[in-house]
Amino acid sequence: MKAITALVAVIVLFAIAYMAGPSAKFVFGVAIPYAALAIFIGGIIYRVAFKWGKAPVPFAIATTCGQQKSHPWIKHSSIENPSTTGGVIVRMALEVLTFRSLFRNTRMSVKDGPRVTYDGEWLLWAAAMAFHWSFLIIVLRHMRFFTEPVPFFVPLLQTVDGFFEIGVPALYLTGAGLLAAVGVLFLRRLLDPHVRYISLAADYFPLFLIMGIAITGILMRHFMKTDIVGVKEMATGLATFQPVVPDGIAPIFFAHMFLVCVLLAYFPFSKLTHMAGVFMSPTRNLRCNSREVRHINPWNHPVRVHTYAEYEDEFRDKMKACDLPVDKQESDEPDKGKAKAKGADKKKKDDDD
Ligand code: HEM
């Protein structure tokens, strides 16, 4: 039901733009894209700078699986548990570029026997990698619409991406890869009872939205042509703040663009902000040097304590009276010891007399 709600929402969004786009082209081609971009930038700044950035992190939280730097004869795991900023950068880069922690994610299951086993979730990792890398490459390739001259790497990416020259125009591997990967992520949510149980409409919605963007994009490239020159004119106009929306742009383009705008505006308020959140994660962005440096909570207020030594001083007589062990004998105490010795000397003198 939750998946159906999300699917219906995306279909309605598509239908609105497909039908209304060509007649309200300034709204769909200029006003909504600018508004969506403003919400995206403002929303990300708000979440990162005003919410997460203000969360106190007084200690280095070393929840890692590698050996922390300590004595020279104990082998230190410099990437897993970095004590230097360089190590932190390497760990973060591996996390962001290769989803290292997801790769090591395990899943417990009970097999025949009964036997408890822990398997890696390789399919999830592979689908996540294919999805995110395809998305990035598609966005970089789309720069050909927004820039003039087109940056040098864009034609390069297009050549590599269309290398197999399947169809005319060539099918981009990342376009098909994005759709396939989102499909796998959706099916996993749907078919795995554990994941389905915890899935909300907010988990399905971005999947359907991205599927919608990929499908409308592929339709536009291969089946339902639009005026690409007009699209480029419009996109460069948006990028240079001289907006124009030429005639001849097909409804499917407005639908594609509108779904992208919805994604942008929805992004900062959804779980998709993990894109920015990963850089704010204390277990990833802090040096693990708690054995080298004593981290003192900066807002600690002075706390009155009553140490055991003080307690024993206060109650030693009573503790001894009921045979409780004490750490310090009275004779250990310089003053009392002296007083006792003085008393013993006096008694001896009296006896002698
Ligand atoms: C989240 C951002 C976006 C994603 C994920 C996306 C995805 C896609 C995909 C998968 C395709 C199929 C062809 C290919 O693989 O390149 C495509 C095509 C297309 N997209 Fe996007 N798109 C995005 C943003 C935009 C924007 C902002 C525009 C506005 C200029 C746009 C305009 C187009 C056009 C005109 C095509 C057809 C390309 C052609 O005929 O070669 N897309 N898009």
PDB file of N, CA, C and O in Angstrom, residues 306-319 326-330 332-333 336:
ATOM      1  N   HIS A 306      33.133  13.229  46.350  1.00  0.00           N
ATOM      2  CA  HIS A 306      33.561  12.748  47.655  1.00  0.00           C
ATOM      3  C   HIS A 306      34.323  11.462  47.377  1.00  0.00           C
ATOM      4  O   HIS A 306      33.724  10.426  47.112  1.00  0.00           O
ATOM      5  N   THR A 307      35.632  11.530  47.368  1.00  0.00           N
ATOM      6  CA  THR A 307      36.411  10.375  46.936  1.00  0.00           C
ATOM      7  C   THR A 307      36.353   9.272  47.996  1.00  0.00           C
ATOM      8  O   THR A 307      36.001   9.530  49.157  1.00  0.00           O
ATOM      9  N   TYR A 308      36.760   8.071  47.583  1.00  0.00           N
ATOM     10  CA  TYR A 308      36.746   6.972  48.544  1.00  0.00           C
ATOM     11  C   TYR A 308      37.715   7.252  49.690  1.00  0.00           C
ATOM     12  O   TYR A 308      37.432   6.961  50.856  1.00  0.00           O
ATOM     13  N   ALA A 309      38.865   7.864  49.340  1.00  0.00           N
ATOM     14  CA  ALA A 309      39.853   8.154  50.382  1.00  0.00           C
ATOM     15  C   ALA A 309      39.241   9.063  51.454  1.00  0.00           C
ATOM     16  O   ALA A 309      39.431   8.841  52.661  1.00  0.00           O
ATOM     17  N   GLU A 310      38.491  10.082  50.973  1.00  0.00           N
ATOM     18  CA  GLU A 310      37.853  10.999  51.934  1.00  0.00           C
ATOM     19  C   GLU A 310      36.796  10.266  52.763  1.00  0.00           C
ATOM     20  O   GLU A 310      36.656  10.473  53.957  1.00  0.00           O
ATOM     21  N   TYR A 311      36.060   9.400  52.092  1.00  0.00           N
ATOM     22  CA  TYR A 311      35.021   8.620  52.767  1.00  0.00           C
ATOM     23  C   TYR A 311      35.636   7.758  53.868  1.00  0.00           C
ATOM     24  O   TYR A 311      35.164   7.697  54.999  1.00  0.00           O
ATOM     25  N   GLU A 312      36.782   7.132  53.486  1.00  0.00           N
ATOM     26  CA  GLU A 312      37.410   6.240  54.468  1.00  0.00           C
ATOM     27  C   GLU A 312      37.952   7.033  55.648  1.00  0.00           C
ATOM     28  O   GLU A 312      37.819   6.618  56.806  1.00  0.00           O
ATOM     29  N   ASP A 313      38.523   8.210  55.366  1.00  0.00           N
ATOM     30  CA  ASP A 313      39.002   9.064  56.453  1.00  0.00           C
ATOM     31  C   ASP A 313      37.866   9.383  57.412  1.00  0.00           C
ATOM     32  O   ASP A 313      38.040   9.401  58.630  1.00  0.00           O
ATOM     33  N   GLU A 314      36.691   9.602  56.825  1.00  0.00           N
ATOM     34  CA  GLU A 314      35.561  10.010  57.641  1.00  0.00           C
ATOM     35  C   GLU A 314      35.033   8.852  58.507  1.00  0.00           C
ATOM     36  O   GLU A 314      34.646   9.037  59.639  1.00  0.00           O
ATOM     37  N   PHE A 315      35.050   7.668  57.925  1.00  0.00           N
ATOM     38  CA  PHE A 315      34.385   6.547  58.606  1.00  0.00           C
ATOM     39  C   PHE A 315      35.341   5.431  59.049  1.00  0.00           C
ATOM     40  O   PHE A 315      34.897   4.331  59.363  1.00  0.00           O
ATOM     41  N   ARG A 316      36.661   5.700  59.045  1.00  0.00           N
ATOM     42  CA  ARG A 316      37.603   4.611  59.302  1.00  0.00           C
ATOM     43  C   ARG A 316      37.337   3.943  60.654  1.00  0.00           C
ATOM     44  O   ARG A 316      37.329   2.714  60.751  1.00  0.00           O
ATOM     45  N   ASP A 317      37.115   4.735  61.661  1.00  0.00           N
ATOM     46  CA  ASP A 317      36.916   4.145  62.993  1.00  0.00           C
ATOM     47  C   ASP A 317      35.730   3.198  62.979  1.00  0.00           C
ATOM     48  O   ASP A 317      35.791   2.077  63.482  1.00  0.00           O
ATOM     49  N   LYS A 318      34.647   3.691  62.348  1.00  0.00           N
ATOM     50  CA  LYS A 318      33.425   2.873  62.330  1.00  0.00           C
ATOM     51  C   LYS A 318      33.632   1.633  61.485  1.00  0.00           C
ATOM     52  O   LYS A 318      33.145   0.544  61.803  1.00  0.00           O
ATOM     53  N   MET A 319      34.370   1.767  60.376  1.00  0.00           N
ATOM     54  CA  MET A 319      34.617   0.604  59.513  1.00  0.00           C
ATOM     55  C   MET A 319      35.419  -0.445  60.274  1.00  0.00           C
ATOM     56  O   MET A 319      35.138  -1.638  60.226  1.00  0.00           O
ATOM     57  N   VAL A 326      40.050  -1.727  55.534  1.00  0.00           N
ATOM     58  CA  VAL A 326      40.327  -0.332  55.166  1.00  0.00           C
ATOM     59  C   VAL A 326      41.633  -0.280  54.374  1.00  0.00           C
ATOM     60  O   VAL A 326      42.499  -1.124  54.560  1.00  0.00           O
ATOM     61  N   ASP A 327      41.703   0.685  53.480  1.00  0.00           N
ATOM     62  CA  ASP A 327      42.906   0.804  52.640  1.00  0.00           C
ATOM     63  C   ASP A 327      44.085   1.336  53.434  1.00  0.00           C
ATOM     64  O   ASP A 327      45.225   0.942  53.243  1.00  0.00           O
ATOM     65  N   LYS A 328      43.785   2.291  54.273  1.00  0.00           N
ATOM     66  CA  LYS A 328      44.856   3.005  54.942  1.00  0.00           C
ATOM     67  C   LYS A 328      44.758   2.747  56.444  1.00  0.00           C
ATOM     68  O   LYS A 328      43.676   2.919  57.014  1.00  0.00           O
ATOM     69  N   GLN A 329      45.882   2.286  57.089  1.00  0.00           N
ATOM     70  CA  GLN A 329      45.870   2.116  58.536  1.00  0.00           C
ATOM     71  C   GLN A 329      46.138   3.462  59.177  1.00  0.00           C
ATOM     72  O   GLN A 329      46.733   4.346  58.568  1.00  0.00           O
ATOM     73  N   GLU A 330      45.702   3.594  60.410  1.00  0.00           N
ATOM     74  CA  GLU A 330      45.898   4.887  61.076  1.00  0.00           C
ATOM     75  C   GLU A 330      47.366   5.252  61.158  1.00  0.00           C
ATOM     76  O   GLU A 330      47.748   6.398  61.031  1.00  0.00           O
ATOM     77  N   ASP A 332      49.439   4.803  58.969  1.00  0.00           N
ATOM     78  CA  ASP A 332      49.913   5.365  57.691  1.00  0.00           C
ATOM     79  C   ASP A 332      49.739   6.872  57.665  1.00  0.00           C
ATOM     80  O   ASP A 332      50.365   7.580  56.891  1.00  0.00           O
ATOM     81  N   GLU A 333      48.800   7.342  58.519  1.00  0.00           N
ATOM     82  CA  GLU A 333      48.516   8.771  58.498  1.00  0.00           C
ATOM     83  C   GLU A 333      49.571   9.480  59.318  1.00  0.00           C
ATOM     84  O   GLU A 333      49.753   9.163  60.498  1.00  0.00           O
ATOM     85  N   LYS A 336      48.239  11.177  62.755  1.00  0.00           N
ATOM     86  CA  LYS A 336      47.720  10.216  63.728  1.00  0.00           C
ATOM     87  C   LYS A 336      48.813   9.271  64.176  1.00  0.00           C
ATOM     88  O   LYS A 336      48.922   8.899  65.334  1.00  0.00           O
TER      89      LYS A 336
END
